[in-house]
PDB file of C-alpha atoms in Angstrom:
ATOM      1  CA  UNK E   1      66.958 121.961  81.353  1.00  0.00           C
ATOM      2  CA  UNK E   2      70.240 120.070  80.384  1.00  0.00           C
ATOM      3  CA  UNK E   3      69.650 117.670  76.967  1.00  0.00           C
ATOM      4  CA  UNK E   4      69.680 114.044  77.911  1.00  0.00           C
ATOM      5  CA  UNK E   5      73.353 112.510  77.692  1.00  0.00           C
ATOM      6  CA  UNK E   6      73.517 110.330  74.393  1.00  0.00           C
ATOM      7  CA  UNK E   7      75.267 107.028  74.392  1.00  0.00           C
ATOM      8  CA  UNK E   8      78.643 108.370  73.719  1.00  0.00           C
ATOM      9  CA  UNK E   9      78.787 110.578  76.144  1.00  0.00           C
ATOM     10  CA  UNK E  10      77.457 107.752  79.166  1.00  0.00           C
ATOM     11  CA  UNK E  11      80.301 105.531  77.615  1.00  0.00           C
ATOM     12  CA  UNK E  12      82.523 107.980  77.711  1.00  0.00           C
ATOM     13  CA  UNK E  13      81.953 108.913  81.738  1.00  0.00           C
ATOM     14  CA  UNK E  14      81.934 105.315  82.644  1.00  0.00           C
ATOM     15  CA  UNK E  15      85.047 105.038  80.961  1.00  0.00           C
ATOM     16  CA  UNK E  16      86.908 107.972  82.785  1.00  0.00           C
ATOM     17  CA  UNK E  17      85.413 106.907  86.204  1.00  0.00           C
ATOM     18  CA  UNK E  18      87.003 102.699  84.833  1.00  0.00           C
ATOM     19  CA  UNK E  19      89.981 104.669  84.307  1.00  0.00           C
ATOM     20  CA  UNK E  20      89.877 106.683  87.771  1.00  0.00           C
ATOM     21  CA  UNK E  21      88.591 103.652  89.867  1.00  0.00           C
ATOM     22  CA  UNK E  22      91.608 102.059  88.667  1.00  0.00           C
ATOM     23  CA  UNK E  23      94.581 104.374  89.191  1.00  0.00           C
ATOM     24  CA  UNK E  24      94.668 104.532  86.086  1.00  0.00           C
ATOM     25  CA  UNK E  25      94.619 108.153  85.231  1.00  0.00           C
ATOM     26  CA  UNK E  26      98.221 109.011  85.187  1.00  0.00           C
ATOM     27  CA  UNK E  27      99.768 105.708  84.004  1.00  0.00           C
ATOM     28  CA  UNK E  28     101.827 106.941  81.294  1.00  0.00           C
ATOM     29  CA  UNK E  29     104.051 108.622  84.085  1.00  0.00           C
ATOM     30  CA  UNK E  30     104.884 105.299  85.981  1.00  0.00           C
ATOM     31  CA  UNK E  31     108.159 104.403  85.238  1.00  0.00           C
ATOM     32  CA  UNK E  32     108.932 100.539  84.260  1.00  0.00           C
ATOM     33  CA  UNK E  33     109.716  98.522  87.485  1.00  0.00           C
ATOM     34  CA  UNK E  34     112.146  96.745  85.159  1.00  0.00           C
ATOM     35  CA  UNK E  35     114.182  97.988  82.314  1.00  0.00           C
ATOM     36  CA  UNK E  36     114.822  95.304  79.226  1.00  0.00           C
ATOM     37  CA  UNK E  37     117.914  93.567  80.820  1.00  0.00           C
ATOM     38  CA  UNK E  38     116.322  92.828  83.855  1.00  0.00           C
ATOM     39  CA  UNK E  39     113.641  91.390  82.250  1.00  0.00           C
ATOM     40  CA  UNK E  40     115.612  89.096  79.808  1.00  0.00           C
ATOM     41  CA  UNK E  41     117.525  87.974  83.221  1.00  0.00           C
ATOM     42  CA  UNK E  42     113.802  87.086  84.878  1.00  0.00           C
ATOM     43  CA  UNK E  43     112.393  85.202  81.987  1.00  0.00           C
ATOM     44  CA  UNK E  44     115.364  83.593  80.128  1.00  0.00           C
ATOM     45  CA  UNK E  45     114.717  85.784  76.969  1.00  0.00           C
ATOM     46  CA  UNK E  46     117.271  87.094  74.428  1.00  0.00           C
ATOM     47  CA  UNK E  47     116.973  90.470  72.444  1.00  0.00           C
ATOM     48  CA  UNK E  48     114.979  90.428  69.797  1.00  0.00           C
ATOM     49  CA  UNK E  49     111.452  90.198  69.243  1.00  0.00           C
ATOM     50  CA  UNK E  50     110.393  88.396  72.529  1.00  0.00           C
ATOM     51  CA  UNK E  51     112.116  90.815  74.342  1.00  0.00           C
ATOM     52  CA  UNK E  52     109.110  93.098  73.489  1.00  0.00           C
ATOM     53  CA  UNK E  53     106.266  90.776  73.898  1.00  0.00           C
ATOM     54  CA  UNK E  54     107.857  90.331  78.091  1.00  0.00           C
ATOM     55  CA  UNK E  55     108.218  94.119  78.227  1.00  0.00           C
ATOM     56  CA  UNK E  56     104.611  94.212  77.406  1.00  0.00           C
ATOM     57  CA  UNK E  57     103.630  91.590  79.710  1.00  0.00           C
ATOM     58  CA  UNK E  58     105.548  93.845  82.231  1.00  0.00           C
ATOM     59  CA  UNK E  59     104.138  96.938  81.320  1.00  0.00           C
ATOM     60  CA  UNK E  60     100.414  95.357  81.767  1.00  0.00           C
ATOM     61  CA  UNK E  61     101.216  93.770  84.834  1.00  0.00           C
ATOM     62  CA  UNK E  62     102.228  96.869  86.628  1.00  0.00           C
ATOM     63  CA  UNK E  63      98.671  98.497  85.061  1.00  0.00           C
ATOM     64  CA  UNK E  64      97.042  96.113  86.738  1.00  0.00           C
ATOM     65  CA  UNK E  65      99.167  96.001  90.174  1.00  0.00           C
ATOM     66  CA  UNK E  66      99.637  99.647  90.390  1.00  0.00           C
ATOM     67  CA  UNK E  67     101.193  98.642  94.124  1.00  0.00           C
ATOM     68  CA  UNK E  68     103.315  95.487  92.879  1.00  0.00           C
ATOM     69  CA  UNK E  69     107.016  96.124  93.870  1.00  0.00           C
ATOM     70  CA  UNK E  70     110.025  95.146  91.474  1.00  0.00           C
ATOM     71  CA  UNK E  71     110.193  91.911  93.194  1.00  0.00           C
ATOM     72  CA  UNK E  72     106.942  90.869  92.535  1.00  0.00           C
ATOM     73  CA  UNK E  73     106.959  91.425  88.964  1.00  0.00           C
ATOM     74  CA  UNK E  74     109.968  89.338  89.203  1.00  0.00           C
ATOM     75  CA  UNK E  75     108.624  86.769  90.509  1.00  0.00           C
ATOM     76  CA  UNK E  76     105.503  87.017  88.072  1.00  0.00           C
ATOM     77  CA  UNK E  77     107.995  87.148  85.136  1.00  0.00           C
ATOM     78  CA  UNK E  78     109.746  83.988  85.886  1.00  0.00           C
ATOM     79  CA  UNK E  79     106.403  81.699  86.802  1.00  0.00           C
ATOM     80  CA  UNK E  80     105.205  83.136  83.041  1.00  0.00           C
ATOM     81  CA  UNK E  81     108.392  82.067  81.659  1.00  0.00           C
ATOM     82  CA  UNK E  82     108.931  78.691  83.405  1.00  0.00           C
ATOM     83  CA  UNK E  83     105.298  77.770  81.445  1.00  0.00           C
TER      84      UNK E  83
END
C-alpha cells in the first residue's frame, strides 16, 4: 500500500490543481496585452519607477482575466489611475 501523503505533498497538489483551475499553468507564455508606452498613455505615467509598478498592475490583471481583451485592460488602467 501507497504511504499516506504528508502535508507538503497535499499542499503541493492543491496548489497545482489552484494553478490549473485557474489557467494558470502556462502564464509565463502570455504575452503583455500592453507594452510600456501604451500603458504610460492609459494611466498618465512617465518612465521611471511608476512605470513598473502599472506594468505590474497590468501583468496581474491579465493573470486574473486570462480572457480580458486589450481594451479592457485599458479601460481598467485608466479607472486605477483616475483614483
Amino acid at each position: 500500500a501507497p504511504a499516506a501523503e504528508g502535508p507538503a505533498a497535499a499542499a503541493a497538489r492543491r496548489l497545482q490543481r489552484n494553478i490549473l483551475e485557474a489557467e494558470l499553468d502556462l502564464c509565463w507564455e502570455v504575452p503583455p496585452l500592453l507594452n510600456g508606452r501604451e500603458v504610460m498613455e492609459a494611466t498618465g505615467c512617465r518612465r521611471g519607477p511608476d512605470i513598473g509598478k502599472w506594468m505590474n498592475v497590468a501583468t496581474m490583471w491579465t493573470l486574473e482575466n486570462p480572457k480580458g481583451s486589450t481594451e479592457e485592460l485599458r479601460e481598467h488602467l485608466q479607472q486605477m489611475a483616475a483614483k
